[in-house]
Tab-separated table of C-alpha atoms in Angstrom:
chain	number	residue	atom	x	y	z
A	1	MET	CA	-12.765	-22.780	-0.370
A	2	GLU	CA	-12.519	-22.151	3.198
A	3	ILE	CA	-9.471	-20.983	5.418
A	4	LYS	CA	-9.639	-24.495	6.818
A	5	GLU	CA	-9.089	-26.176	3.548
A	6	TYR	CA	-6.147	-23.786	2.962
A	7	ILE	CA	-4.665	-24.789	6.068
A	8	LEU	CA	-5.039	-28.491	5.183
A	9	ILE	CA	-3.465	-28.062	1.917
A	10	ILE	CA	-0.586	-26.227	3.547
A	11	ARG	CA	-0.304	-29.028	6.324
A	12	LYS	CA	-0.283	-31.753	3.560
A	13	ARG	CA	2.488	-30.096	1.469
A	14	LEU	CA	4.302	-28.819	4.524
A	15	PRO	CA	7.446	-30.959	3.790
A	16	LEU	CA	7.564	-29.181	0.153
A	17	ILE	CA	7.022	-25.633	1.724
A	18	VAL	CA	9.877	-26.348	4.233
A	19	ALA	CA	12.069	-27.830	1.457
A	20	THR	CA	11.816	-24.953	-0.758
A	21	THR	CA	12.103	-22.401	1.909
A	22	LEU	CA	15.155	-24.071	3.267
A	23	ILE	CA	16.803	-24.593	-0.024
A	24	SER	CA	16.245	-20.757	-0.873
A	25	THR	CA	17.407	-19.489	2.440
A	26	PHE	CA	20.384	-21.774	2.240
A	27	ILE	CA	21.506	-20.568	-1.480
A	28	ALA	CA	20.946	-16.877	-0.243
A	29	ALA	CA	23.122	-17.509	2.841
A	30	ILE	CA	25.792	-19.410	0.897
A	31	LEU	CA	25.831	-16.717	-1.838
A	32	SER	CA	25.972	-13.746	0.755
A	33	PHE	CA	28.143	-15.258	3.351
A	34	TYR	CA	30.689	-17.082	1.034
A	35	ILE	CA	30.390	-16.387	-2.616
A	36	LEU	CA	29.628	-12.662	-3.132
A	37	PRO	CA	32.938	-10.410	-2.598
A	38	PRO	CA	32.160	-7.926	0.169
A	39	ILE	CA	31.737	-4.374	-1.289
A	40	TYR	CA	32.955	-1.396	0.670
A	41	LYS	CA	31.533	2.058	0.513
A	42	ALA	CA	33.332	5.234	1.299
A	43	THR	CA	31.230	8.530	1.292
A	44	VAL	CA	32.400	12.196	0.957
A	45	THR	CA	29.838	14.748	2.145
A	46	LEU	CA	29.663	18.178	0.421
A	47	PHE	CA	28.067	21.252	1.283
A	48	ALA	CA	26.983	23.594	-1.522
A	49	GLY	CA	26.869	27.068	0.063
A	50	ARG	CA	28.792	30.163	0.407
A	51	SER	CA	30.736	30.319	3.666
A	52	THR	CA	28.880	33.281	4.746
A	53	ASN	CA	30.786	35.535	7.379
A	54	SER	CA	27.244	36.705	8.474
A	55	ASN	CA	27.063	39.066	11.293
A	56	GLY	CA	23.413	38.126	11.816
A	57	SER	CA	21.983	41.450	10.596
A	58	ASN	CA	18.625	41.593	8.937
A	59	ASP	CA	20.156	42.845	5.747
A	60	ASN	CA	21.860	39.620	5.287
A	61	ILE	CA	19.129	37.418	5.881
A	62	GLN	CA	17.590	38.065	2.279
A	63	ALA	CA	21.170	37.269	0.926
A	64	LEU	CA	21.298	34.241	2.804
A	65	TYR	CA	17.932	33.020	1.896
A	66	SER	CA	18.592	33.501	-1.899
A	67	ASP	CA	22.027	31.681	-1.241
A	68	VAL	CA	20.157	28.703	0.209
A	69	LEU	CA	17.650	28.633	-2.690
A	70	LEU	CA	20.298	28.981	-5.345
A	71	GLY	CA	22.335	26.122	-3.493
A	72	GLN	CA	19.354	23.646	-3.426
A	73	GLN	CA	19.057	24.569	-7.228
A	74	LEU	CA	22.772	24.117	-7.907
A	75	VAL	CA	23.230	20.642	-6.205
A	76	LYS	CA	21.458	19.066	-9.136
A	77	ASP	CA	23.829	20.671	-11.453
A	78	TYR	CA	26.757	19.612	-9.244
A	79	ARG	CA	25.472	15.853	-9.279
A	80	GLU	CA	25.888	15.780	-13.022
A	81	ILE	CA	29.320	17.338	-12.781
A	82	ALA	CA	30.440	14.977	-10.396
A	83	VAL	CA	29.876	12.152	-12.605
A	84	SER	CA	30.907	13.900	-15.809
A	85	ARG	CA	33.579	12.314	-17.993
A	86	THR	CA	35.965	15.232	-17.304
A	87	VAL	CA	35.947	14.726	-13.695
A	88	LEU	CA	36.380	10.722	-13.911
A	89	GLU	CA	39.090	10.955	-16.342
A	90	ARG	CA	41.054	13.494	-14.262
A	91	VAL	CA	40.444	11.210	-11.258
A	92	ILE	CA	41.880	8.365	-13.069
A	93	LYS	CA	44.743	10.188	-14.403
A	94	GLU	CA	45.886	11.725	-11.187
A	95	LEU	CA	45.662	8.337	-9.058
A	96	ASN	CA	46.904	6.432	-12.153
A	97	LEU	CA	44.195	4.020	-12.190
A	98	LYS	CA	43.995	1.255	-14.697
A	99	MET	CA	40.329	1.585	-15.404
A	100	THR	CA	37.978	3.029	-17.995
A	101	THR	CA	35.810	6.014	-17.112
A	102	GLU	CA	32.865	3.579	-17.467
A	103	GLU	CA	34.183	1.198	-14.796
A	104	LEU	CA	34.788	4.164	-12.460
A	105	SER	CA	31.467	5.602	-13.017
A	106	ASN	CA	29.913	2.222	-12.092
A	107	MET	CA	31.480	2.775	-8.855
A	108	VAL	CA	30.321	6.322	-8.220
A	109	SER	CA	26.776	7.221	-6.968
A	110	VAL	CA	25.828	10.634	-5.917
A	111	GLN	CA	23.071	11.244	-3.509
A	112	LEU	CA	21.293	14.455	-2.537
A	113	LYS	CA	19.752	15.137	0.568
A	114	ASN	CA	16.410	16.476	-0.136
A	115	ASP	CA	15.798	20.067	0.551
A	116	THR	CA	19.296	20.762	1.712
A	117	ARG	CA	22.496	21.583	0.093
A	118	ILE	CA	24.313	18.337	0.840
A	119	LEU	CA	25.738	16.322	-1.526
A	120	MET	CA	27.220	12.754	-0.914
A	121	ILE	CA	29.470	11.146	-3.229
A	122	ASN	CA	29.838	7.568	-2.725
A	123	ILE	CA	32.382	5.100	-4.131
A	124	GLU	CA	31.908	1.606	-3.829
A	125	SER	CA	34.838	-1.072	-4.231
A	126	LYS	CA	36.108	-4.360	-3.018
A	127	ASP	CA	38.845	-2.466	-1.275
A	128	PRO	CA	38.031	-0.270	1.384
A	129	LYS	CA	41.184	1.707	1.208
A	130	PHE	CA	40.879	2.389	-2.407
A	131	ALA	CA	37.294	3.338	-2.120
A	132	ALA	CA	38.280	6.012	0.493
A	133	THR	CA	41.173	7.285	-1.789
A	134	VAL	CA	38.934	7.629	-4.897
A	135	ALA	CA	36.127	9.441	-2.910
A	136	ASN	CA	38.431	11.805	-1.501
A	137	LYS	CA	40.251	12.481	-4.742
A	138	LEU	CA	36.758	12.727	-6.620
A	139	ALA	CA	35.775	15.250	-4.348
A	140	GLU	CA	38.879	17.407	-4.797
A	141	VAL	CA	38.620	17.227	-8.575
A	142	PHE	CA	34.916	17.932	-8.564
A	143	ILE	CA	35.516	21.074	-6.323
A	144	GLU	CA	38.226	22.163	-8.842
A	145	ALA	CA	35.911	21.520	-11.696
A	146	VAL	CA	32.838	23.432	-10.352
A	147	GLN	CA	35.110	26.328	-9.897
A	148	ARG	CA	36.357	26.124	-13.454
A	149	ILE	CA	33.027	25.278	-15.145
A	150	MET	CA	30.375	27.370	-13.075
A	151	LYS	CA	32.838	30.096	-11.534
A	152	ILE	CA	31.360	29.571	-8.274
A	153	GLU	CA	33.383	28.982	-5.255
A	154	ASN	CA	30.908	27.615	-2.923
A	155	VAL	CA	31.451	23.803	-2.688
A	156	GLN	CA	33.147	22.746	0.573
A	157	ILE	CA	33.758	19.462	2.094
A	158	VAL	CA	31.847	18.640	5.147
A	159	ASP	CA	33.113	14.990	5.868
A	160	LYS	CA	36.151	13.411	4.195
A	161	ALA	CA	35.832	9.854	3.155
A	162	VAL	CA	37.343	7.495	5.743
A	163	VAL	CA	38.245	3.968	5.185
A	164	PRO	CA	35.153	1.865	5.582
A	165	ASP	CA	35.616	-0.978	8.345
A	166	LYS	CA	32.471	-2.790	7.453
A	167	PRO	CA	31.246	-3.910	3.886
A	168	GLU	CA	28.267	-2.157	2.475
A	169	LYS	CA	27.196	-5.298	0.441
A	170	PRO	CA	26.053	-7.886	0.571
A	171	LYS	CA	23.627	-7.253	3.215
A	172	LYS	CA	24.004	-10.840	4.467
A	173	LEU	CA	21.097	-11.016	6.837
A	174	LEU	CA	18.568	-9.030	4.680
A	175	ASN	CA	19.329	-11.089	1.667
A	176	THR	CA	18.828	-14.403	3.766
A	177	ALA	CA	15.577	-12.978	5.237
A	178	VAL	CA	14.377	-11.979	1.821
A	179	ALA	CA	15.134	-15.336	0.518
A	180	PHE	CA	13.312	-17.027	3.377
A	181	ILE	CA	10.205	-15.176	2.723
A	182	LEU	CA	10.384	-15.573	-1.124
A	183	GLY	CA	11.231	-19.363	-0.556
A	184	LEU	CA	8.210	-19.804	1.539
A	185	MET	CA	5.932	-17.959	-0.736
A	186	VAL	CA	7.107	-20.003	-3.692
A	187	GLY	CA	6.635	-23.227	-1.621
A	188	VAL	CA	2.988	-22.340	-0.547
A	189	GLY	CA	2.422	-21.320	-4.307
A	190	ILE	CA	3.529	-24.588	-5.544
A	191	ALA	CA	1.444	-26.264	-2.923
A	192	PHE	CA	-1.613	-24.543	-4.309
A	193	PHE	CA	-0.618	-24.956	-7.695
A	194	ILE	CA	-0.346	-28.979	-7.388
A	195	GLU	CA	-3.726	-28.810	-5.310
A	196	TYR	CA	-5.170	-27.098	-8.323
A	197	LEU	CA	-3.978	-29.658	-10.760
A	198	ASP	CA	-4.797	-32.632	-8.517
A	199	ASN	CA	-8.352	-33.812	-10.203
A	200	THR	CA	-8.676	-36.666	-7.949
A	201	ILE	CA	-11.776	-37.334	-5.796
A	202	LYS	CA	-11.170	-36.307	-2.335
A	203	THR	CA	-14.256	-35.622	-0.303
A	204	PRO	CA	-17.711	-36.946	-0.194
A	205	ASP	CA	-18.890	-33.669	-1.712
A	206	ASP	CA	-16.652	-34.273	-4.901
A	207	LEU	CA	-18.522	-37.592	-5.456
A	208	GLU	CA	-21.986	-35.883	-5.382
A	209	LYS	CA	-20.863	-33.020	-7.418
A	210	TYR	CA	-19.309	-35.000	-10.161
A	211	LEU	CA	-20.916	-38.384	-10.125
A	212	GLN	CA	-24.395	-37.385	-8.727
A	213	LEU	CA	-24.176	-40.680	-6.748
A	214	PRO	CA	-25.078	-41.005	-3.001
A	215	VAL	CA	-22.019	-41.650	-0.683
A	216	LEU	CA	-22.630	-44.792	1.197
A	217	ALA	CA	-19.750	-44.784	3.448
A	218	VAL	CA	-16.616	-42.768	4.324
A	219	ILE	CA	-13.965	-45.262	5.200
A	220	PRO	CA	-10.984	-43.652	7.036
A	221	ASP	CA	-7.447	-44.764	5.892
A	222	LEU	CA	-6.524	-48.033	7.641
A	223	ASP	CA	-3.008	-46.892	8.499
A	224	GLU	CA	-4.169	-43.796	10.258
A	225	GLY	CA	-7.682	-44.748	11.627
A	226	GLY	CA	-6.768	-48.212	12.941
A	227	LYS	CA	-4.458	-46.829	15.766
A	228	ASN	CA	-7.539	-46.003	17.708
B	1	MET	CA	-9.260	-67.737	10.787
B	2	ASN	CA	-6.359	-66.496	8.934
B	3	ALA	CA	-7.687	-63.300	7.712
B	4	VAL	CA	-5.332	-60.535	7.165
B	5	LYS	CA	-5.291	-57.579	9.474
B	6	GLU	CA	-7.285	-55.327	7.019
B	7	VAL	CA	-10.365	-57.253	7.874
B	8	ILE	CA	-10.671	-54.785	10.672
B	9	ALA	CA	-14.287	-55.951	11.551
B	10	LEU	CA	-12.901	-59.025	12.695
B	11	TYR	CA	-10.321	-57.936	14.775
B	12	ASN	CA	-11.388	-54.522	15.980
B	13	PRO	CA	-15.241	-54.467	16.085
B	14	ARG	CA	-14.843	-51.147	17.960
B	15	SER	CA	-12.795	-49.210	15.804
B	16	PRO	CA	-14.270	-46.463	13.961
B	17	ILE	CA	-13.322	-48.038	10.578
B	18	THR	CA	-15.660	-50.759	11.443
B	19	GLU	CA	-18.083	-48.438	12.481
B	20	SER	CA	-17.806	-46.776	8.783
B	21	TYR	CA	-18.312	-50.376	7.391
B	22	ARG	CA	-21.654	-50.690	9.629
B	23	MET	CA	-22.804	-47.514	8.224
B	24	LEU	CA	-22.367	-48.965	4.722
B	25	ARG	CA	-24.250	-51.890	5.728
B	26	THR	CA	-27.251	-49.739	7.074
B	27	ASN	CA	-27.037	-47.439	3.994
B	28	ILE	CA	-27.207	-50.518	1.713
B	29	GLN	CA	-30.367	-51.888	3.545
B	30	TYR	CA	-32.109	-48.614	3.160
B	31	SER	CA	-31.027	-47.797	-0.337
B	32	SER	CA	-33.795	-49.437	-1.894
B	33	LEU	CA	-37.489	-49.399	-0.958
B	34	ASP	CA	-39.011	-51.597	-3.517
B	35	LYS	CA	-36.606	-54.477	-3.987
B	36	PRO	CA	-34.370	-55.211	-1.240
B	37	ILE	CA	-30.668	-55.461	-2.314
B	38	LYS	CA	-29.494	-59.032	-1.958
B	39	THR	CA	-26.875	-59.544	-4.741
B	40	ILE	CA	-24.115	-56.684	-4.631
B	41	VAL	CA	-21.179	-56.092	-6.958
B	42	ILE	CA	-18.344	-54.421	-5.400
B	43	THR	CA	-15.986	-52.853	-7.962
B	44	SER	CA	-13.814	-49.716	-8.385
B	45	THR	CA	-12.386	-47.648	-11.306
B	46	GLY	CA	-8.845	-48.709	-11.041
B	47	PRO	CA	-6.778	-51.503	-9.282
B	48	SER	CA	-6.110	-51.420	-5.487
B	49	GLU	CA	-8.772	-48.869	-4.529
B	50	GLY	CA	-9.888	-51.235	-1.663
B	51	LYS	CA	-12.611	-53.456	-3.336
B	52	THR	CA	-11.491	-56.801	-1.996
B	53	ILE	CA	-11.021	-55.158	1.705
B	54	THR	CA	-14.691	-53.521	1.321
B	55	CYS	CA	-16.115	-56.692	0.333
B	56	ALA	CA	-14.479	-58.645	3.292
B	57	ASN	CA	-15.413	-56.165	6.028
B	58	LEU	CA	-18.787	-55.561	4.846
B	59	ALA	CA	-19.296	-59.238	4.655
B	60	VAL	CA	-18.240	-59.517	8.340
B	61	VAL	CA	-20.284	-56.812	9.705
B	62	MET	CA	-23.442	-58.148	7.841
B	63	ALA	CA	-22.727	-61.609	9.254
B	64	GLN	CA	-22.147	-60.125	12.724
B	65	ALA	CA	-25.600	-58.440	12.454
B	66	GLY	CA	-27.099	-61.947	11.836
B	67	SER	CA	-27.443	-62.156	8.179
B	68	LYS	CA	-26.259	-65.102	6.184
B	69	VAL	CA	-23.708	-63.988	3.742
B	70	LEU	CA	-21.826	-65.387	0.757
B	71	VAL	CA	-18.899	-63.761	-0.677
B	72	ILE	CA	-17.881	-64.861	-4.273
B	73	ASP	CA	-14.548	-63.678	-5.779
B	74	ALA	CA	-15.493	-62.898	-9.360
B	75	ASP	CA	-12.192	-61.291	-9.970
B	76	LEU	CA	-10.867	-64.093	-11.979
B	77	ARG	CA	-7.938	-62.033	-13.422
B	78	ARG	CA	-6.397	-61.015	-10.008
B	79	PRO	CA	-8.318	-62.941	-7.354
B	80	ALA	CA	-7.798	-61.871	-3.719
B	81	ILE	CA	-10.458	-62.928	-1.462
B	82	HIS	CA	-8.853	-66.325	-0.549
B	83	LYS	CA	-5.655	-64.129	0.401
B	84	VAL	CA	-7.616	-61.696	2.594
B	85	PHE	CA	-9.438	-64.639	4.390
B	86	GLY	CA	-6.530	-66.908	4.302
B	87	VAL	CA	-8.253	-69.851	2.665
B	88	SER	CA	-6.979	-71.974	-0.232
B	89	ASN	CA	-8.027	-71.293	-3.779
B	90	LYS	CA	-7.595	-74.923	-5.228
B	91	VAL	CA	-11.332	-74.951	-6.168
B	92	GLY	CA	-13.889	-72.185	-6.681
B	93	LEU	CA	-16.076	-70.310	-9.111
B	94	THR	CA	-14.264	-71.488	-12.233
B	95	ASN	CA	-14.467	-75.190	-11.118
B	96	LEU	CA	-18.232	-74.597	-10.837
B	97	LEU	CA	-18.748	-72.825	-14.245
B	98	VAL	CA	-16.274	-74.890	-16.295
B	99	GLU	CA	-16.146	-78.490	-14.696
B	100	ASN	CA	-19.725	-78.502	-13.434
B	101	LYS	CA	-18.870	-78.838	-9.979
B	102	LYS	CA	-21.604	-78.469	-7.470
B	103	PHE	CA	-22.004	-75.732	-5.218
B	104	GLU	CA	-21.346	-77.524	-2.109
B	105	GLU	CA	-18.133	-78.804	-3.515
B	106	ILE	CA	-16.764	-75.216	-3.679
B	107	VAL	CA	-18.203	-73.310	-0.996
B	108	GLN	CA	-15.632	-72.785	2.066
B	109	LYS	CA	-16.670	-71.946	5.641
B	110	ASP	CA	-14.969	-69.167	7.222
B	111	GLY	CA	-14.428	-68.717	11.097
B	112	VAL	CA	-17.322	-66.191	11.009
B	113	GLU	CA	-20.732	-67.447	11.677
B	114	GLY	CA	-22.981	-66.993	8.810
B	115	LEU	CA	-20.029	-66.042	6.322
B	116	ASP	CA	-19.506	-68.399	3.472
B	117	LEU	CA	-16.717	-67.802	0.575
B	118	ILE	CA	-16.514	-68.801	-2.932
B	119	THR	CA	-12.955	-68.186	-4.124
B	120	SER	CA	-12.082	-67.693	-7.735
B	121	GLY	CA	-10.688	-70.997	-8.531
B	122	PRO	CA	-7.992	-71.487	-11.214
B	123	ILE	CA	-7.413	-68.357	-13.230
B	124	PRO	CA	-9.215	-68.985	-16.749
B	125	PRO	CA	-8.353	-67.477	-20.156
B	126	ASN	CA	-11.705	-66.091	-20.675
B	127	PRO	CA	-13.082	-64.465	-17.599
B	128	ALA	CA	-15.541	-62.170	-19.171
B	129	GLU	CA	-17.139	-64.907	-21.206
B	130	LEU	CA	-17.506	-67.170	-17.903
B	131	LEU	CA	-19.148	-64.204	-15.963
B	132	GLY	CA	-21.508	-63.446	-18.767
B	133	SER	CA	-22.573	-66.966	-19.404
B	134	LYS	CA	-26.155	-67.994	-18.662
B	135	LYS	CA	-24.646	-70.529	-16.357
B	136	PHE	CA	-23.235	-67.949	-13.868
B	137	GLU	CA	-26.776	-66.115	-14.074
B	138	ASN	CA	-28.658	-69.165	-13.110
B	139	PHE	CA	-26.257	-70.028	-10.356
B	140	LEU	CA	-26.552	-66.705	-8.862
B	141	ASN	CA	-30.339	-66.769	-9.052
B	142	THR	CA	-30.441	-70.236	-7.340
B	143	ILE	CA	-27.929	-69.632	-4.722
B	144	SER	CA	-29.522	-66.041	-3.639
B	145	GLN	CA	-32.396	-68.091	-2.306
B	146	SER	CA	-30.263	-69.560	0.559
B	147	TYR	CA	-28.419	-66.213	1.588
B	148	ASP	CA	-29.431	-62.874	2.751
B	149	TYR	CA	-26.659	-61.107	1.024
B	150	ILE	CA	-24.335	-62.258	-1.729
B	151	ILE	CA	-21.453	-59.939	-2.194
B	152	ILE	CA	-19.302	-60.247	-5.290
B	153	ASP	CA	-15.705	-59.120	-5.754
B	154	THR	CA	-14.959	-58.070	-9.230
B	155	PRO	CA	-12.076	-56.669	-11.275
B	156	PRO	CA	-11.917	-52.738	-11.807
B	157	CYS	CA	-14.691	-51.475	-14.060
B	158	GLY	CA	-12.666	-48.792	-15.509
B	159	SER	CA	-10.979	-50.801	-18.217
B	160	LEU	CA	-12.452	-54.285	-17.903
B	161	THR	CA	-16.136	-55.316	-18.635
B	162	ASP	CA	-16.392	-58.049	-16.035
B	163	ALA	CA	-18.063	-55.712	-13.337
B	164	ALA	CA	-20.423	-54.314	-15.769
B	165	ILE	CA	-21.182	-57.748	-17.145
B	166	ILE	CA	-22.219	-59.050	-13.602
B	167	GLY	CA	-23.645	-55.769	-12.720
B	168	ARG	CA	-26.301	-56.202	-15.256
B	169	ILE	CA	-27.783	-59.157	-13.453
B	170	VAL	CA	-27.351	-58.122	-9.732
B	171	ASP	CA	-29.510	-56.066	-7.554
B	172	GLY	CA	-26.819	-53.289	-6.979
B	173	VAL	CA	-23.354	-52.271	-7.856
B	174	ILE	CA	-21.271	-50.248	-5.241
B	175	LEU	CA	-18.248	-48.370	-6.503
B	176	VAL	CA	-15.270	-48.014	-4.259
B	177	ALA	CA	-13.200	-44.764	-4.828
B	178	ALA	CA	-10.012	-44.435	-2.981
B	179	ALA	CA	-9.650	-40.718	-1.975
B	180	GLY	CA	-6.671	-38.870	-3.624
B	181	GLU	CA	-6.249	-41.752	-6.125
B	182	VAL	CA	-9.038	-41.814	-8.304
B	183	GLN	CA	-9.457	-39.114	-10.935
B	184	ILE	CA	-12.609	-37.439	-11.660
B	185	GLU	CA	-12.813	-38.139	-15.228
B	186	ALA	CA	-12.029	-41.832	-14.680
B	187	ILE	CA	-14.522	-42.627	-12.141
B	188	GLN	CA	-17.096	-40.785	-14.379
B	189	GLN	CA	-16.086	-43.112	-17.252
B	190	ALA	CA	-16.533	-45.915	-14.734
B	191	LYS	CA	-20.132	-44.970	-13.780
B	192	GLU	CA	-20.953	-44.462	-17.591
B	193	ASN	CA	-19.901	-48.094	-18.324
B	194	LEU	CA	-21.898	-49.425	-15.518
B	195	GLN	CA	-24.910	-47.224	-16.664
B	196	LYS	CA	-24.478	-48.504	-20.195
B	197	VAL	CA	-25.543	-52.086	-19.204
B	198	ASN	CA	-28.243	-50.661	-16.860
B	199	ALA	CA	-26.528	-51.642	-13.653
B	200	ASN	CA	-28.125	-50.265	-10.517
B	201	ILE	CA	-25.425	-48.107	-8.861
B	202	ILE	CA	-26.481	-47.924	-5.201
B	203	GLY	CA	-23.689	-45.606	-4.624
B	204	VAL	CA	-20.084	-44.855	-3.586
B	205	VAL	CA	-17.803	-45.875	-0.886
B	206	LEU	CA	-15.092	-43.166	-0.353
B	207	ASN	CA	-11.906	-45.319	0.722
B	208	LYS	CA	-8.725	-44.381	2.345
B	209	VAL	CA	-9.785	-41.090	3.449
B	210	LYS	CA	-7.027	-39.134	5.310
B	211	ARG	CA	-7.686	-37.489	8.617
B	212	GLN	CA	-5.128	-34.792	7.442
B	213	THR	CA	-6.809	-33.881	4.117
B	214	SER	CA	-10.353	-33.810	5.204
B	215	SER	CA	-10.635	-34.326	8.735
B	216	TYR	CA	-13.933	-32.936	9.561
B	217	TYR	CA	-15.766	-35.142	6.965
B	218	TYR	CA	-15.652	-38.194	9.249
B	219	TYR	CA	-14.730	-36.681	12.713
B	220	TYR	CA	-18.329	-36.833	13.665
B	221	TYR	CA	-19.044	-40.537	12.962
B	222	TYR	CA	-15.602	-41.172	14.413
B	223	TYR	CA	-16.397	-40.358	17.860
B	224	TYR	CA	-20.005	-39.974	18.372
B	225	TYR	CA	-21.274	-43.501	18.498
B	226	TYR	CA	-19.543	-46.895	18.836
B	227	THR	CA	-21.270	-50.433	19.239
B	228	ASP	CA	-20.179	-52.192	22.130
B	229	GLU	CA	-20.048	-56.148	22.527
B	230	SER	CA	-23.648	-56.502	23.218
B	231	GLY	CA	-24.710	-54.709	20.226
B	232	GLU	CA	-25.882	-51.632	22.016
B	233	THR	CA	-25.328	-48.326	20.642
B	234	VAL	CA	-23.513	-46.347	23.241
B	235	LYS	CA	-23.199	-42.502	23.368
B	236	LYS	CA	-19.776	-41.438	23.629
B	237	LYS	CA	-19.079	-38.235	25.512
B	238	LYS	CA	-16.615	-36.788	22.974
B	239	VAL	CA	-18.471	-35.306	20.310
B	240	GLY	CA	-16.517	-34.657	17.034
B	241	ARG	CA	-17.097	-31.293	14.992
B	242	ARG	CA	-20.316	-31.551	13.299
B	243	ARG	CA	-21.085	-29.689	10.010
B	244	LYS	CA	-24.335	-29.237	8.454
B	245	LYS	CA	-23.354	-31.592	5.684
B	246	ASP	CA	-22.957	-34.413	7.949
B	247	ASP	CA	-26.913	-34.373	8.360
B	248	ARG	CA	-27.551	-36.138	5.178
B	249	TYR	CA	-25.797	-39.400	6.187
B	250	THR	CA	-27.332	-42.005	8.120
B	251	LEU	CA	-26.040	-42.329	11.540
B	252	PRO	CA	-24.220	-45.589	11.995
B	253	SER	CA	-26.355	-48.045	14.089
B	254	ASP	CA	-25.932	-51.861	14.757
B	255	GLY	CA	-28.155	-52.626	11.798
B	256	ARG	CA	-30.817	-54.850	13.650
B	257	ARG	CA	-33.295	-52.083	13.914
């Protein structure tokens, strides 16, 4: 097959391709704009490092460096502690939430910034205020838990969670765009599949290939050619 | 002349479609070197692939080139020639075969110079038997003395034997294949059916080719030549895309060379 034939197939099945593209885009748009509830994300940024009162002398550089390394190692532990059952249970208890730890843990995600000592705790919820409250409470409980468990007092809050004003999910335009491309691909796929299943004679080449009979004439379709 | 508009060779002699029928005419002329093709059966694999329209247009372009042409409607199951040419079907082939009517009583003149018609006549219960009779064969042999070409429209050969029965006793069979309609296996079966009775299949007419699906296959003929009223072949400025494959087709001409 040549590129030209591909183009002809696509042109022939254009209504089908346009239809699948439009339908999938439409469904995605309806889902993300009207059906899916908006989810808000509140984030607390934490820093895992001793608050050094460094005077900038060379003696302290060594200590500072090991502190950096230690901090980078420890954030991984912190990540696990942040979503531990003890911490979650404590948050639920302190905020009087009516949910299980599992439900809460589904809302929580912890993000580490690579090669830094920065740790981000995200709370996703339908209610933006609630997300911020839980995020801040979780950070608080988490710092206490670190002190209690690891006996290290080196986690500080960098940014407290604020009430998010824009929903994080659904990503309406992204979803719609993805659905558009997906619909387009599916449409083209179906078009080629139909063409593949179509075992009718279409060109003089087909006749000579499958019948070994000479082609005496190729007559254009009356409806198209007669307009000349 | 009450022919339907599909007989484009009558209404639009300059149409590229008419040009395609002229090419068919030329290719039939040159398809056999030893024995000239005089009696031609036109059939197809399935119904409505364009047999009757091909018959009519081929007959018209042959008559226009000065040949004496007889069209016989041997589709005794669903006759259509009389509809295409807009003539009566009160008497026809079956009257000749069953009631022993004379040829002169059933032949009809058409508006076109040199073109005669024999319609099917009343629909008989046993078409295959009639067409397989010695009488029909003798009739064909006799009548072919007075014409340059006899074109016979028949039922589809995919499921019915009629075309093969006549195909046996004529000079050549032409298969009409509707592009995008006839399945490869079906037309292969049709070809086998014809070959079983030793019919001489001259070739295939690919009908209903859509520009959109296979443009470049006929672009070339489309614009390269057209025949003007004086029958002279005139070269047009607009030359369609030409591919190597096109070379094997005979260029359309006015057929009088």
